[in-house]
Amino acid sequence: DTEVTQTPKHLVMGMTNKKSLKCEQHMGHRAMYWYKQKAKKPPELMFVYSYEKLSINESVPSRFSPECPNSSLLNLHLHALQPEDSALYLCASSQDSREGLAQTYEQYFGPGTRLTVT
Amino acid sequence: GDSVTQMEGPVTLSEEAFLTINCTYTATGYPSLFWYVQYPGEGLQLLLKATKADDKGSNKGFEATYRKETTSFHLEKGSVQVSDSAVYFCALSDSQFYFGTGTSLTVIP
């Protein structure tokens, strides 16, 4: 099974709302990722979790707050977003190593959450 | 630093035509190479991969060969179908993961 699931599929939120995106995988992967993808562009890395610890934060604004409750789950908490944050948010997972070489392995992506900020 | 350069799109082909999407890379180490496909409204799917020089990745009629001498990993398919219409991303993994800019393919009946 190489499935990564994400909920919700679509989300519309106002700039004062608080919402969360959820991601789950059951492949035994110990690295999980959040990406942001704008139309007609490649995914941009936001966060990497390695063995449930945040290992990379690509200078993402604090209105995005990731959380990794366990090795299968990854959340992205959203608060006070801006219209320019509207995008497809993708979760991915991969194998990892204790040497922090998660990004040497292939990544498996979920279907994404289409976020619209009004 | 490492990078991936991908053929500019969009590409439009007739059904059963031959497809090539060019991808070249720059890397300091010995990266693994991937092709991902993204169908409209969906996430990225791993299409194929190669982990060392001269490896050939293949899946669903698509092929790509890891060419170290030309630093290339071109995607090919002998006969495209309408259902192959999608955006294709070449990617490299070394200590980090790098995506190309993507190539949009439209196949017309």
PDB file of C-alpha atoms in Angstrom:
ATOM      1  CA  ASP A   1       0.000   0.000   0.000  1.00  0.00           C
ATOM      2  CA  THR A   2       1.540   3.291  -1.136  1.00  0.00           C
ATOM      3  CA  GLU A   3      -1.358   5.521  -0.161  1.00  0.00           C
ATOM      4  CA  VAL A   4      -1.184   8.854   1.566  1.00  0.00           C
ATOM      5  CA  THR A   5      -4.580  10.294   2.471  1.00  0.00           C
ATOM      6  CA  GLN A   6      -5.442  13.945   3.063  1.00  0.00           C
ATOM      7  CA  THR A   7      -8.539  15.655   4.414  1.00  0.00           C
ATOM      8  CA  PRO A   8     -10.369  17.745   3.564  1.00  0.00           C
ATOM      9  CA  LYS A   9     -10.169  17.701  -0.208  1.00  0.00           C
ATOM     10  CA  HIS A  10     -11.342  21.301  -0.470  1.00  0.00           C
ATOM     11  CA  LEU A  11     -11.357  24.071   2.128  1.00  0.00           C
ATOM     12  CA  VAL A  12     -12.614  27.640   1.939  1.00  0.00           C
ATOM     13  CA  MET A  13     -11.758  29.849   4.888  1.00  0.00           C
ATOM     14  CA  GLY A  14     -11.866  33.486   5.828  1.00  0.00           C
ATOM     15  CA  MET A  15      -8.821  35.395   6.959  1.00  0.00           C
ATOM     16  CA  THR A  16      -9.870  35.237  10.621  1.00  0.00           C
ATOM     17  CA  ASN A  17     -10.652  31.502  10.687  1.00  0.00           C
ATOM     18  CA  LYS A  18      -8.660  28.683  12.242  1.00  0.00           C
ATOM     19  CA  LYS A  19      -8.642  25.371  10.398  1.00  0.00           C
ATOM     20  CA  SER A  20      -6.492  22.261  10.154  1.00  0.00           C
ATOM     21  CA  LEU A  21      -5.349  20.028   7.321  1.00  0.00           C
ATOM     22  CA  LYS A  22      -4.776  16.351   8.052  1.00  0.00           C
ATOM     23  CA  CYS A  23      -2.540  13.743   6.467  1.00  0.00           C
ATOM     24  CA  GLU A  24      -2.144  10.034   7.188  1.00  0.00           C
ATOM     25  CA  GLN A  25       0.085   7.252   5.883  1.00  0.00           C
ATOM     26  CA  HIS A  26       0.423   3.593   6.835  1.00  0.00           C
ATOM     27  CA  MET A  27       3.582   2.697   4.927  1.00  0.00           C
ATOM     28  CA  GLY A  28       5.792   2.789   8.020  1.00  0.00           C
ATOM     29  CA  HIS A  29       7.540   5.884   6.727  1.00  0.00           C
ATOM     30  CA  ARG A  30       9.318   7.994   9.329  1.00  0.00           C
ATOM     31  CA  ALA A  31       9.610  11.190   7.276  1.00  0.00           C
ATOM     32  CA  MET A  32       6.627  13.350   6.398  1.00  0.00           C
ATOM     33  CA  TYR A  33       6.420  16.576   4.440  1.00  0.00           C
ATOM     34  CA  TRP A  34       4.167  19.545   3.740  1.00  0.00           C
ATOM     35  CA  TYR A  35       4.365  21.250   0.363  1.00  0.00           C
ATOM     36  CA  LYS A  36       2.553  24.228  -1.129  1.00  0.00           C
ATOM     37  CA  GLN A  37       1.809  24.170  -4.839  1.00  0.00           C
ATOM     38  CA  LYS A  38       0.592  27.103  -6.887  1.00  0.00           C
ATOM     39  CA  ALA A  39      -1.012  26.600 -10.290  1.00  0.00           C
ATOM     40  CA  LYS A  40       1.395  25.511 -13.039  1.00  0.00           C
ATOM     41  CA  LYS A  41       4.344  25.420 -10.603  1.00  0.00           C
ATOM     42  CA  PRO A  42       6.285  22.622  -8.907  1.00  0.00           C
ATOM     43  CA  PRO A  43       5.644  21.912  -5.222  1.00  0.00           C
ATOM     44  CA  GLU A  44       7.503  24.139  -2.739  1.00  0.00           C
ATOM     45  CA  LEU A  45       8.728  22.497   0.430  1.00  0.00           C
ATOM     46  CA  MET A  46       7.347  23.961   3.666  1.00  0.00           C
ATOM     47  CA  PHE A  47       8.185  21.521   6.485  1.00  0.00           C
ATOM     48  CA  VAL A  48       9.884  18.174   7.017  1.00  0.00           C
ATOM     49  CA  TYR A  49       9.309  15.891   9.988  1.00  0.00           C
ATOM     50  CA  SER A  50      11.832  13.179  10.693  1.00  0.00           C
ATOM     51  CA  TYR A  51      10.968  10.600  13.356  1.00  0.00           C
ATOM     52  CA  GLU A  52       8.157  12.871  14.550  1.00  0.00           C
ATOM     53  CA  LYS A  53      10.473  15.824  15.070  1.00  0.00           C
ATOM     54  CA  LEU A  54      10.492  18.972  12.957  1.00  0.00           C
ATOM     55  CA  SER A  55      13.749  18.893  11.016  1.00  0.00           C
ATOM     56  CA  ILE A  56      13.193  21.506   8.304  1.00  0.00           C
ATOM     57  CA  ASN A  57      11.151  24.691   8.296  1.00  0.00           C
ATOM     58  CA  GLU A  58      11.637  26.558   5.049  1.00  0.00           C
ATOM     59  CA  SER A  59      11.055  30.002   6.580  1.00  0.00           C
ATOM     60  CA  VAL A  60       7.319  29.506   6.526  1.00  0.00           C
ATOM     61  CA  PRO A  61       5.202  32.256   8.169  1.00  0.00           C
ATOM     62  CA  SER A  62       3.968  31.465  11.672  1.00  0.00           C
ATOM     63  CA  ARG A  63       0.353  31.467  10.493  1.00  0.00           C
ATOM     64  CA  PHE A  64       1.171  27.906   9.347  1.00  0.00           C
ATOM     65  CA  SER A  65       1.826  25.577  12.279  1.00  0.00           C
ATOM     66  CA  PRO A  66       2.710  21.922  11.657  1.00  0.00           C
ATOM     67  CA  GLU A  67       2.193  19.084  14.111  1.00  0.00           C
ATOM     68  CA  CYS A  68       3.160  15.419  13.997  1.00  0.00           C
ATOM     69  CA  PRO A  69       1.169  13.582  16.703  1.00  0.00           C
ATOM     70  CA  ASN A  70       2.615  10.168  15.782  1.00  0.00           C
ATOM     71  CA  SER A  71       4.514   8.423  13.015  1.00  0.00           C
ATOM     72  CA  SER A  72       1.402   8.028  10.831  1.00  0.00           C
ATOM     73  CA  LEU A  73      -0.215  11.441  11.182  1.00  0.00           C
ATOM     74  CA  LEU A  74       0.704  14.946  10.137  1.00  0.00           C
ATOM     75  CA  ASN A  75      -1.377  18.075  10.658  1.00  0.00           C
ATOM     76  CA  LEU A  76      -1.078  21.620   9.383  1.00  0.00           C
ATOM     77  CA  HIS A  77      -2.847  24.206  11.515  1.00  0.00           C
ATOM     78  CA  LEU A  78      -3.897  27.375   9.744  1.00  0.00           C
ATOM     79  CA  HIS A  79      -4.661  30.741  11.342  1.00  0.00           C
ATOM     80  CA  ALA A  80      -5.073  34.269  10.006  1.00  0.00           C
ATOM     81  CA  LEU A  81      -4.188  33.302   6.463  1.00  0.00           C
ATOM     82  CA  GLN A  82      -3.914  35.734   3.566  1.00  0.00           C
ATOM     83  CA  PRO A  83      -5.518  35.396   0.112  1.00  0.00           C
ATOM     84  CA  GLU A  84      -2.076  34.693  -1.368  1.00  0.00           C
ATOM     85  CA  ASP A  85      -1.967  31.519   0.733  1.00  0.00           C
ATOM     86  CA  SER A  86      -4.623  30.023  -1.535  1.00  0.00           C
ATOM     87  CA  ALA A  87      -2.997  26.970  -3.136  1.00  0.00           C
ATOM     88  CA  LEU A  88      -2.928  23.182  -3.239  1.00  0.00           C
ATOM     89  CA  TYR A  89      -1.347  21.816  -0.058  1.00  0.00           C
ATOM     90  CA  LEU A  90       0.318  18.473  -0.521  1.00  0.00           C
ATOM     91  CA  CYS A  91       1.456  16.003   2.097  1.00  0.00           C
ATOM     92  CA  ALA A  92       4.126  13.425   1.303  1.00  0.00           C
ATOM     93  CA  SER A  93       5.991  10.679   3.130  1.00  0.00           C
ATOM     94  CA  SER A  94       9.200   8.738   2.614  1.00  0.00           C
ATOM     95  CA  GLN A  95      11.593   6.402   4.296  1.00  0.00           C
ATOM     96  CA  ASP A  96      14.122   8.030   6.555  1.00  0.00           C
ATOM     97  CA  SER A  97      17.432   7.283   8.190  1.00  0.00           C
ATOM     98  CA  ARG A  98      18.770   8.252  11.570  1.00  0.00           C
ATOM     99  CA  GLU A  99      21.374  10.300   9.719  1.00  0.00           C
ATOM    100  CA  GLY A 100      18.686  12.710   8.590  1.00  0.00           C
ATOM    101  CA  LEU A 101      18.841  11.658   4.945  1.00  0.00           C
ATOM    102  CA  ALA A 102      15.091  11.487   4.398  1.00  0.00           C
ATOM    103  CA  GLN A 103      15.252  13.485   1.198  1.00  0.00           C
ATOM    104  CA  THR A 104      17.420  10.881  -0.529  1.00  0.00           C
ATOM    105  CA  TYR A 105      14.385   8.591  -0.794  1.00  0.00           C
ATOM    106  CA  GLU A 106      11.419   8.735  -3.137  1.00  0.00           C
ATOM    107  CA  GLN A 107       8.415  10.553  -1.771  1.00  0.00           C
ATOM    108  CA  TYR A 108       4.795   9.440  -1.960  1.00  0.00           C
ATOM    109  CA  PHE A 109       2.215  12.178  -2.207  1.00  0.00           C
ATOM    110  CA  GLY A 110      -1.364  12.521  -1.105  1.00  0.00           C
ATOM    111  CA  PRO A 111      -4.095  13.981  -3.330  1.00  0.00           C
ATOM    112  CA  GLY A 112      -3.817  17.401  -1.704  1.00  0.00           C
ATOM    113  CA  THR A 113      -6.146  19.910  -0.089  1.00  0.00           C
ATOM    114  CA  ARG A 114      -7.293  22.743  -2.336  1.00  0.00           C
ATOM    115  CA  LEU A 115      -7.336  25.781  -0.023  1.00  0.00           C
ATOM    116  CA  THR A 116      -9.071  29.040  -0.864  1.00  0.00           C
ATOM    117  CA  VAL A 117      -8.672  32.009   1.482  1.00  0.00           C
ATOM    118  CA  THR A 118     -11.344  34.684   1.089  1.00  0.00           C
TER     119      THR A 118
ATOM    120  CA  GLY B   1      24.054  23.520  -5.920  1.00  0.00           C
ATOM    121  CA  ASP B   2      21.933  20.711  -7.324  1.00  0.00           C
ATOM    122  CA  SER B   3      19.225  21.498  -9.875  1.00  0.00           C
ATOM    123  CA  VAL B   4      16.922  20.000 -12.476  1.00  0.00           C
ATOM    124  CA  THR B   5      16.209  21.559 -15.860  1.00  0.00           C
ATOM    125  CA  GLN B   6      13.155  20.387 -17.686  1.00  0.00           C
ATOM    126  CA  MET B   7      11.864  20.888 -21.184  1.00  0.00           C
ATOM    127  CA  GLU B   8       9.518  23.844 -21.497  1.00  0.00           C
ATOM    128  CA  GLY B   9       5.927  23.100 -22.327  1.00  0.00           C
ATOM    129  CA  PRO B  10       3.181  22.897 -23.072  1.00  0.00           C
ATOM    130  CA  VAL B  11       3.463  19.869 -25.329  1.00  0.00           C
ATOM    131  CA  THR B  12       0.547  18.822 -27.528  1.00  0.00           C
ATOM    132  CA  LEU B  13       0.575  15.449 -29.304  1.00  0.00           C
ATOM    133  CA  SER B  14      -1.871  13.355 -31.237  1.00  0.00           C
ATOM    134  CA  GLU B  15      -2.872   9.994 -29.831  1.00  0.00           C
ATOM    135  CA  GLU B  16      -0.333   7.214 -30.610  1.00  0.00           C
ATOM    136  CA  ALA B  17       2.490   9.725 -31.167  1.00  0.00           C
ATOM    137  CA  PHE B  18       5.945   9.246 -29.643  1.00  0.00           C
ATOM    138  CA  LEU B  19       6.691  11.274 -26.537  1.00  0.00           C
ATOM    139  CA  THR B  20       9.985  12.657 -25.282  1.00  0.00           C
ATOM    140  CA  ILE B  21      10.255  15.073 -22.380  1.00  0.00           C
ATOM    141  CA  ASN B  22      13.818  16.194 -21.767  1.00  0.00           C
ATOM    142  CA  CYS B  23      15.328  16.454 -18.312  1.00  0.00           C
ATOM    143  CA  THR B  24      18.909  17.285 -17.390  1.00  0.00           C
ATOM    144  CA  TYR B  25      20.382  17.654 -13.959  1.00  0.00           C
ATOM    145  CA  THR B  26      23.269  19.149 -12.053  1.00  0.00           C
ATOM    146  CA  ALA B  27      24.450  17.361  -8.928  1.00  0.00           C
ATOM    147  CA  THR B  28      27.581  17.210  -6.830  1.00  0.00           C
ATOM    148  CA  GLY B  29      26.973  13.668  -5.565  1.00  0.00           C
ATOM    149  CA  TYR B  30      25.246  10.552  -6.912  1.00  0.00           C
ATOM    150  CA  PRO B  31      21.565  11.407  -6.912  1.00  0.00           C
ATOM    151  CA  SER B  32      18.511   9.285  -7.492  1.00  0.00           C
ATOM    152  CA  LEU B  33      16.258  10.492 -10.304  1.00  0.00           C
ATOM    153  CA  PHE B  34      12.490  10.375 -10.594  1.00  0.00           C
ATOM    154  CA  TRP B  35       9.586  11.229 -12.825  1.00  0.00           C
ATOM    155  CA  TYR B  36       6.336  12.234 -11.189  1.00  0.00           C
ATOM    156  CA  VAL B  37       3.003  12.744 -12.936  1.00  0.00           C
ATOM    157  CA  GLN B  38       0.208  15.034 -11.801  1.00  0.00           C
ATOM    158  CA  TYR B  39      -3.236  14.566 -13.326  1.00  0.00           C
ATOM    159  CA  PRO B  40      -5.644  17.518 -13.195  1.00  0.00           C
ATOM    160  CA  GLY B  41      -6.933  18.154  -9.683  1.00  0.00           C
ATOM    161  CA  GLU B  42      -4.739  15.476  -8.107  1.00  0.00           C
ATOM    162  CA  GLY B  43      -1.498  15.091  -6.192  1.00  0.00           C
ATOM    163  CA  LEU B  44       1.803  13.868  -7.609  1.00  0.00           C
ATOM    164  CA  GLN B  45       2.246  10.184  -8.399  1.00  0.00           C
ATOM    165  CA  LEU B  46       5.626   8.538  -8.646  1.00  0.00           C
ATOM    166  CA  LEU B  47       5.849   7.320 -12.233  1.00  0.00           C
ATOM    167  CA  LEU B  48       9.329   5.782 -12.294  1.00  0.00           C
ATOM    168  CA  LYS B  49      12.747   6.063 -10.739  1.00  0.00           C
ATOM    169  CA  ALA B  50      16.405   5.211 -11.235  1.00  0.00           C
ATOM    170  CA  THR B  51      18.981   5.152  -8.479  1.00  0.00           C
ATOM    171  CA  LYS B  52      22.288   4.779 -10.317  1.00  0.00           C
ATOM    172  CA  ALA B  53      23.928   5.389 -13.674  1.00  0.00           C
ATOM    173  CA  ASP B  54      22.605   3.286 -16.583  1.00  0.00           C
ATOM    174  CA  ASP B  55      19.519   2.207 -14.609  1.00  0.00           C
ATOM    175  CA  LYS B  56      16.326   2.267 -16.648  1.00  0.00           C
ATOM    176  CA  GLY B  57      13.086   3.060 -14.868  1.00  0.00           C
ATOM    177  CA  SER B  58       9.838   1.971 -16.499  1.00  0.00           C
ATOM    178  CA  ASN B  59       6.145   1.992 -15.708  1.00  0.00           C
ATOM    179  CA  LYS B  60       2.876   2.112 -17.699  1.00  0.00           C
ATOM    180  CA  GLY B  61       4.786   2.216 -21.006  1.00  0.00           C
ATOM    181  CA  PHE B  62       6.974   5.132 -19.906  1.00  0.00           C
ATOM    182  CA  GLU B  63      10.747   4.741 -19.712  1.00  0.00           C
ATOM    183  CA  ALA B  64      13.725   6.850 -18.664  1.00  0.00           C
ATOM    184  CA  THR B  65      17.417   5.964 -18.496  1.00  0.00           C
ATOM    185  CA  TYR B  66      19.862   7.510 -16.025  1.00  0.00           C
ATOM    186  CA  ARG B  67      22.682   8.836 -18.217  1.00  0.00           C
ATOM    187  CA  LYS B  68      25.594  10.075 -16.145  1.00  0.00           C
ATOM    188  CA  GLU B  69      27.723  11.054 -19.141  1.00  0.00           C
ATOM    189  CA  THR B  70      25.059  13.480 -20.399  1.00  0.00           C
ATOM    190  CA  THR B  71      23.501  14.170 -16.958  1.00  0.00           C
ATOM    191  CA  SER B  72      20.109  13.385 -18.414  1.00  0.00           C
ATOM    192  CA  PHE B  73      16.964  11.431 -17.534  1.00  0.00           C
ATOM    193  CA  HIS B  74      14.638  11.922 -20.507  1.00  0.00           C
ATOM    194  CA  LEU B  75      11.112  10.522 -20.307  1.00  0.00           C
ATOM    195  CA  GLU B  76       9.845   8.548 -23.322  1.00  0.00           C
ATOM    196  CA  LYS B  77       6.727   6.689 -24.345  1.00  0.00           C
ATOM    197  CA  GLY B  78       6.212   4.996 -27.672  1.00  0.00           C
ATOM    198  CA  SER B  79       2.498   5.647 -28.107  1.00  0.00           C
ATOM    199  CA  VAL B  80       0.670   8.197 -25.962  1.00  0.00           C
ATOM    200  CA  GLN B  81      -2.997   8.040 -25.072  1.00  0.00           C
ATOM    201  CA  VAL B  82      -5.491  10.768 -24.198  1.00  0.00           C
ATOM    202  CA  SER B  83      -5.347   9.528 -20.600  1.00  0.00           C
ATOM    203  CA  ASP B  84      -1.627  10.477 -20.449  1.00  0.00           C
ATOM    204  CA  SER B  85      -2.585  14.171 -20.493  1.00  0.00           C
ATOM    205  CA  ALA B  86      -1.047  15.554 -17.309  1.00  0.00           C
ATOM    206  CA  VAL B  87       1.878  17.559 -15.946  1.00  0.00           C
ATOM    207  CA  TYR B  88       5.160  15.661 -15.675  1.00  0.00           C
ATOM    208  CA  PHE B  89       7.841  16.620 -13.149  1.00  0.00           C
ATOM    209  CA  CYS B  90      11.426  15.438 -13.252  1.00  0.00           C
ATOM    210  CA  ALA B  91      13.007  15.285  -9.781  1.00  0.00           C
ATOM    211  CA  LEU B  92      16.354  14.606  -8.178  1.00  0.00           C
ATOM    212  CA  SER B  93      17.143  13.475  -4.661  1.00  0.00           C
ATOM    213  CA  ASP B  94      20.521  13.967  -3.096  1.00  0.00           C
ATOM    214  CA  SER B  95      20.649  15.436   0.376  1.00  0.00           C
ATOM    215  CA  GLN B  96      17.577  17.394  -0.676  1.00  0.00           C
ATOM    216  CA  PHE B  97      14.758  16.879  -3.116  1.00  0.00           C
ATOM    217  CA  TYR B  98      14.647  19.060  -6.240  1.00  0.00           C
ATOM    218  CA  PHE B  99      11.799  19.335  -8.728  1.00  0.00           C
ATOM    219  CA  GLY B 100      11.938  20.558 -12.288  1.00  0.00           C
ATOM    220  CA  THR B 101       9.455  23.192 -13.395  1.00  0.00           C
ATOM    221  CA  GLY B 102       7.044  20.658 -14.900  1.00  0.00           C
ATOM    222  CA  THR B 103       5.955  19.953 -18.476  1.00  0.00           C
ATOM    223  CA  SER B 104       2.291  20.001 -19.374  1.00  0.00           C
ATOM    224  CA  LEU B 105       1.275  17.328 -21.892  1.00  0.00           C
ATOM    225  CA  THR B 106      -2.008  17.340 -23.765  1.00  0.00           C
ATOM    226  CA  VAL B 107      -2.856  14.385 -25.995  1.00  0.00           C
ATOM    227  CA  ILE B 108      -5.621  14.953 -28.540  1.00  0.00           C
ATOM    228  CA  PRO B 109      -7.670  12.166 -30.141  1.00  0.00           C
TER     229      PRO B 109
END
